[in-house]
């Protein structure tokens, strides 16, 4: 399952410390985030309930407070055997267009945001396939998007990526 959201995100400073990211629907109210928006912890808590083996959340919004597993101690990720393992295991991944305080940039010549532009380039033309094996993993896509968006926006926007939970499976695109 691929979930793509393009819209507004907001980061709320928690009184106890830390941040909570919110997706703001078209009728959302910034003065009442809790009742009018979708907190990221709802995404984290409902993701494991899905029967889908792989879920990739692509959020074209700046979100702080993402509670993601960013470090994975996996070796030999580019071998055919490991790619087969990635497809057999469950996995939930998030890639967002930016973090707290980032300004999501769009330009008329792109026709959309830098984030969406990088997704289209990365998957559509296969440029995110780091090792030219005909497969784009979530890890490859996230790295490609991050590098391109940082470059396209002169460092004013830094995409965030990570995994929900400890499952090692990844959503993959076959070219």
Protein backbone atom coordinates (compact mmCIF):
# COMPACT_ATOMS: atom_id res chain seq x y z
CA UNK A 1 0.00 0.00 0.00
CA UNK A 2 1.30 3.47 -0.88
CA UNK A 3 -0.28 6.42 0.94
CA UNK A 4 0.52 9.80 -0.61
CA UNK A 5 -0.49 12.99 1.19
CA UNK A 6 0.20 16.45 -0.23
CA UNK A 7 -0.91 19.27 1.99
CA UNK A 8 -0.13 21.09 5.18
CA UNK A 9 1.69 19.70 8.16
CA UNK A 10 2.16 21.29 11.53
CA UNK A 11 4.46 20.60 14.45
CA UNK A 12 3.13 21.13 17.96
CA UNK A 13 5.55 21.56 20.87
CA UNK A 14 4.46 19.18 23.60
CA UNK A 15 4.33 20.61 27.14
CA UNK A 16 6.27 17.58 28.39
CA UNK A 17 8.98 18.12 25.78
CA UNK A 18 9.34 16.92 22.23
CA UNK A 19 7.14 17.50 19.22
CA UNK A 20 4.00 16.02 17.70
CA UNK A 21 3.46 16.17 13.95
CA UNK A 22 -0.03 16.75 12.53
CA UNK A 23 -1.48 16.41 9.04
CA UNK A 24 -3.85 19.31 8.47
CA UNK A 25 -6.92 18.53 6.32
CA UNK A 26 -8.42 21.25 4.15
CA UNK A 27 -10.90 22.14 6.91
CA UNK A 28 -8.34 21.80 9.72
CA UNK A 29 -7.95 24.52 12.31
CA UNK A 30 -4.44 25.46 13.47
CA UNK A 31 -5.91 26.76 16.73
CA UNK A 32 -7.47 23.37 17.44
CA UNK A 33 -5.06 20.79 16.02
CA UNK A 34 -6.13 17.99 18.33
CA UNK A 35 -9.76 17.97 17.17
CA UNK A 36 -9.37 19.05 13.55
CA UNK A 37 -6.19 17.32 12.34
CA UNK A 38 -4.57 13.90 12.18
CA UNK A 39 -1.76 13.38 14.70
CA UNK A 40 1.12 11.26 13.46
CA UNK A 41 0.78 8.90 16.41
CA UNK A 42 -2.57 7.81 14.93
CA UNK A 43 -0.68 6.77 11.78
CA UNK A 44 1.90 4.91 13.88
CA UNK A 45 -0.75 3.16 15.96
CA UNK A 46 -2.96 2.10 13.05
CA UNK A 47 -0.18 0.99 10.67
CA UNK A 48 0.38 -2.35 12.44
CA UNK A 49 -3.36 -3.10 12.24
CA UNK A 50 -3.28 -3.32 8.47
CA UNK A 51 -3.04 -6.74 6.87
CA UNK A 52 -0.86 -5.22 4.13
CA UNK A 53 2.66 -6.58 4.19
CA UNK A 54 4.26 -3.29 3.13
CA UNK A 55 3.05 0.27 3.61
CA UNK A 56 4.91 3.33 2.34
CA UNK A 57 3.71 6.72 3.57
CA UNK A 58 4.83 9.64 1.39
CA UNK A 59 3.98 12.92 3.11
CA UNK A 60 4.51 16.02 0.97
CA UNK A 61 4.42 18.19 4.08
CA UNK A 62 6.86 19.44 6.72
CA UNK A 63 6.39 17.42 9.87
CA UNK A 64 8.29 17.53 13.11
CA UNK A 65 7.96 14.99 15.87
CA UNK A 66 8.26 11.94 13.63
CA UNK A 67 8.90 8.99 15.92
CA UNK A 68 10.70 6.82 13.41
CA UNK A 69 13.29 4.10 13.56
CA UNK A 70 16.02 5.77 11.48
CA UNK A 71 18.90 3.36 12.08
CA UNK A 72 18.86 -0.14 10.69
CA UNK A 73 21.77 -2.50 11.18
CA UNK A 74 21.33 -4.50 8.01
CA UNK A 75 24.16 -5.85 5.92
CA UNK A 76 24.33 -6.88 2.27
CA UNK A 77 21.19 -4.91 1.36
CA UNK A 78 22.02 -5.03 -2.34
CA UNK A 79 22.15 -8.79 -2.81
CA UNK A 80 19.29 -10.58 -4.60
CA UNK A 81 18.82 -12.80 -1.54
CA UNK A 82 18.37 -9.79 0.72
CA UNK A 83 15.87 -8.16 -1.67
CA UNK A 84 13.82 -11.37 -1.51
CA UNK A 85 13.97 -11.19 2.29
CA UNK A 86 12.79 -7.54 2.23
CA UNK A 87 9.73 -8.57 0.24
CA UNK A 88 8.86 -11.44 2.57
CA UNK A 89 9.05 -9.45 5.81
CA UNK A 90 6.47 -6.87 6.94
CA UNK A 91 7.45 -3.20 6.87
CA UNK A 92 6.04 0.31 7.33
CA UNK A 93 8.07 3.29 6.14
CA UNK A 94 7.60 7.07 6.16
CA UNK A 95 9.24 9.64 3.94
CA UNK A 96 8.24 13.25 4.57
CA UNK A 97 9.11 16.34 2.54
CA UNK A 98 10.75 18.08 5.47
CA UNK A 99 11.07 18.50 9.19
CA UNK A 100 9.93 21.09 11.70
CA UNK A 101 10.54 24.61 10.43
CA UNK A 102 11.22 23.60 6.82
CA UNK A 103 9.45 25.54 4.11
CA UNK A 104 8.09 23.17 1.46
CA UNK A 105 9.06 24.64 -1.87
CA UNK A 106 7.16 24.56 -5.13
CA UNK A 107 8.20 26.23 -8.35
CA UNK A 108 6.18 26.92 -11.50
CA UNK A 109 8.79 25.21 -13.68
CA UNK A 110 8.41 22.01 -11.63
CA UNK A 111 4.61 22.02 -11.65
CA UNK A 112 4.62 20.77 -8.02
CA UNK A 113 6.86 20.56 -4.98
CA UNK A 114 10.52 19.56 -4.88
CA UNK A 115 9.47 16.43 -2.96
CA UNK A 116 6.94 15.27 -5.56
CA UNK A 117 9.39 16.15 -8.33
CA UNK A 118 11.99 13.87 -6.73
CA UNK A 119 9.51 11.01 -6.33
CA UNK A 120 8.57 11.26 -10.00
CA UNK A 121 12.21 11.41 -11.11
CA UNK A 122 13.31 8.68 -8.75
CA UNK A 123 10.63 6.15 -9.65
CA UNK A 124 9.50 7.34 -13.09
CA UNK A 125 12.93 7.46 -14.67
CA UNK A 126 14.53 4.90 -12.34
CA UNK A 127 17.09 7.39 -11.04
CA UNK A 128 16.59 6.19 -7.44
CA UNK A 129 17.93 2.74 -8.34
CA UNK A 130 21.37 3.18 -6.73
CA UNK A 131 22.82 -0.14 -7.80
CA UNK A 132 21.08 -0.52 -11.19
CA UNK A 133 19.47 -3.84 -10.25
CA UNK A 134 16.04 -2.84 -11.58
CA UNK A 135 14.61 -2.55 -8.04
CA UNK A 136 14.09 0.58 -5.97
CA UNK A 137 13.83 -0.07 -2.25
CA UNK A 138 12.34 2.35 0.26
CA UNK A 139 15.87 3.02 1.50
CA UNK A 140 17.10 3.87 -2.00
CA UNK A 141 14.07 6.07 -2.71
CA UNK A 142 14.41 7.92 0.61
CA UNK A 143 18.10 8.64 -0.02
CA UNK A 144 17.43 9.82 -3.57
CA UNK A 145 14.59 12.11 -2.47
CA UNK A 146 16.63 13.57 0.39
CA UNK A 147 19.68 14.33 -1.78
CA UNK A 148 17.65 15.85 -4.61
CA UNK A 149 15.34 17.94 -2.45
CA UNK A 150 18.22 19.36 -0.40
CA UNK A 151 19.99 20.25 -3.65
CA UNK A 152 16.89 21.66 -5.41
CA UNK A 153 15.95 23.83 -2.41
CA UNK A 154 19.48 25.00 -1.59
CA UNK A 155 19.32 23.25 1.77
CA UNK A 156 16.13 24.96 2.93
CA UNK A 157 14.18 21.70 2.98
CA UNK A 158 15.45 18.35 4.27
CA UNK A 159 13.21 15.30 3.81
CA UNK A 160 12.94 12.92 6.74
CA UNK A 161 12.72 9.14 6.45
CA UNK A 162 12.46 6.17 8.68
CA UNK A 163 10.53 3.08 9.64
CA UNK A 164 7.63 2.46 11.98
CA UNK A 165 8.57 -0.32 14.36
CA UNK A 166 11.34 -2.85 13.97
CA UNK A 167 10.12 -4.93 11.01
CA UNK A 168 12.76 -5.09 8.28
CA UNK A 169 10.52 -5.44 5.22
CA UNK A 170 10.46 -2.66 2.66
CA UNK A 171 8.12 -1.53 -0.05
CA UNK A 172 9.93 -1.98 -3.37
CA UNK A 173 9.36 -0.71 -6.90
CA UNK A 174 10.31 -3.01 -9.76
CA UNK A 175 11.41 -1.12 -12.85
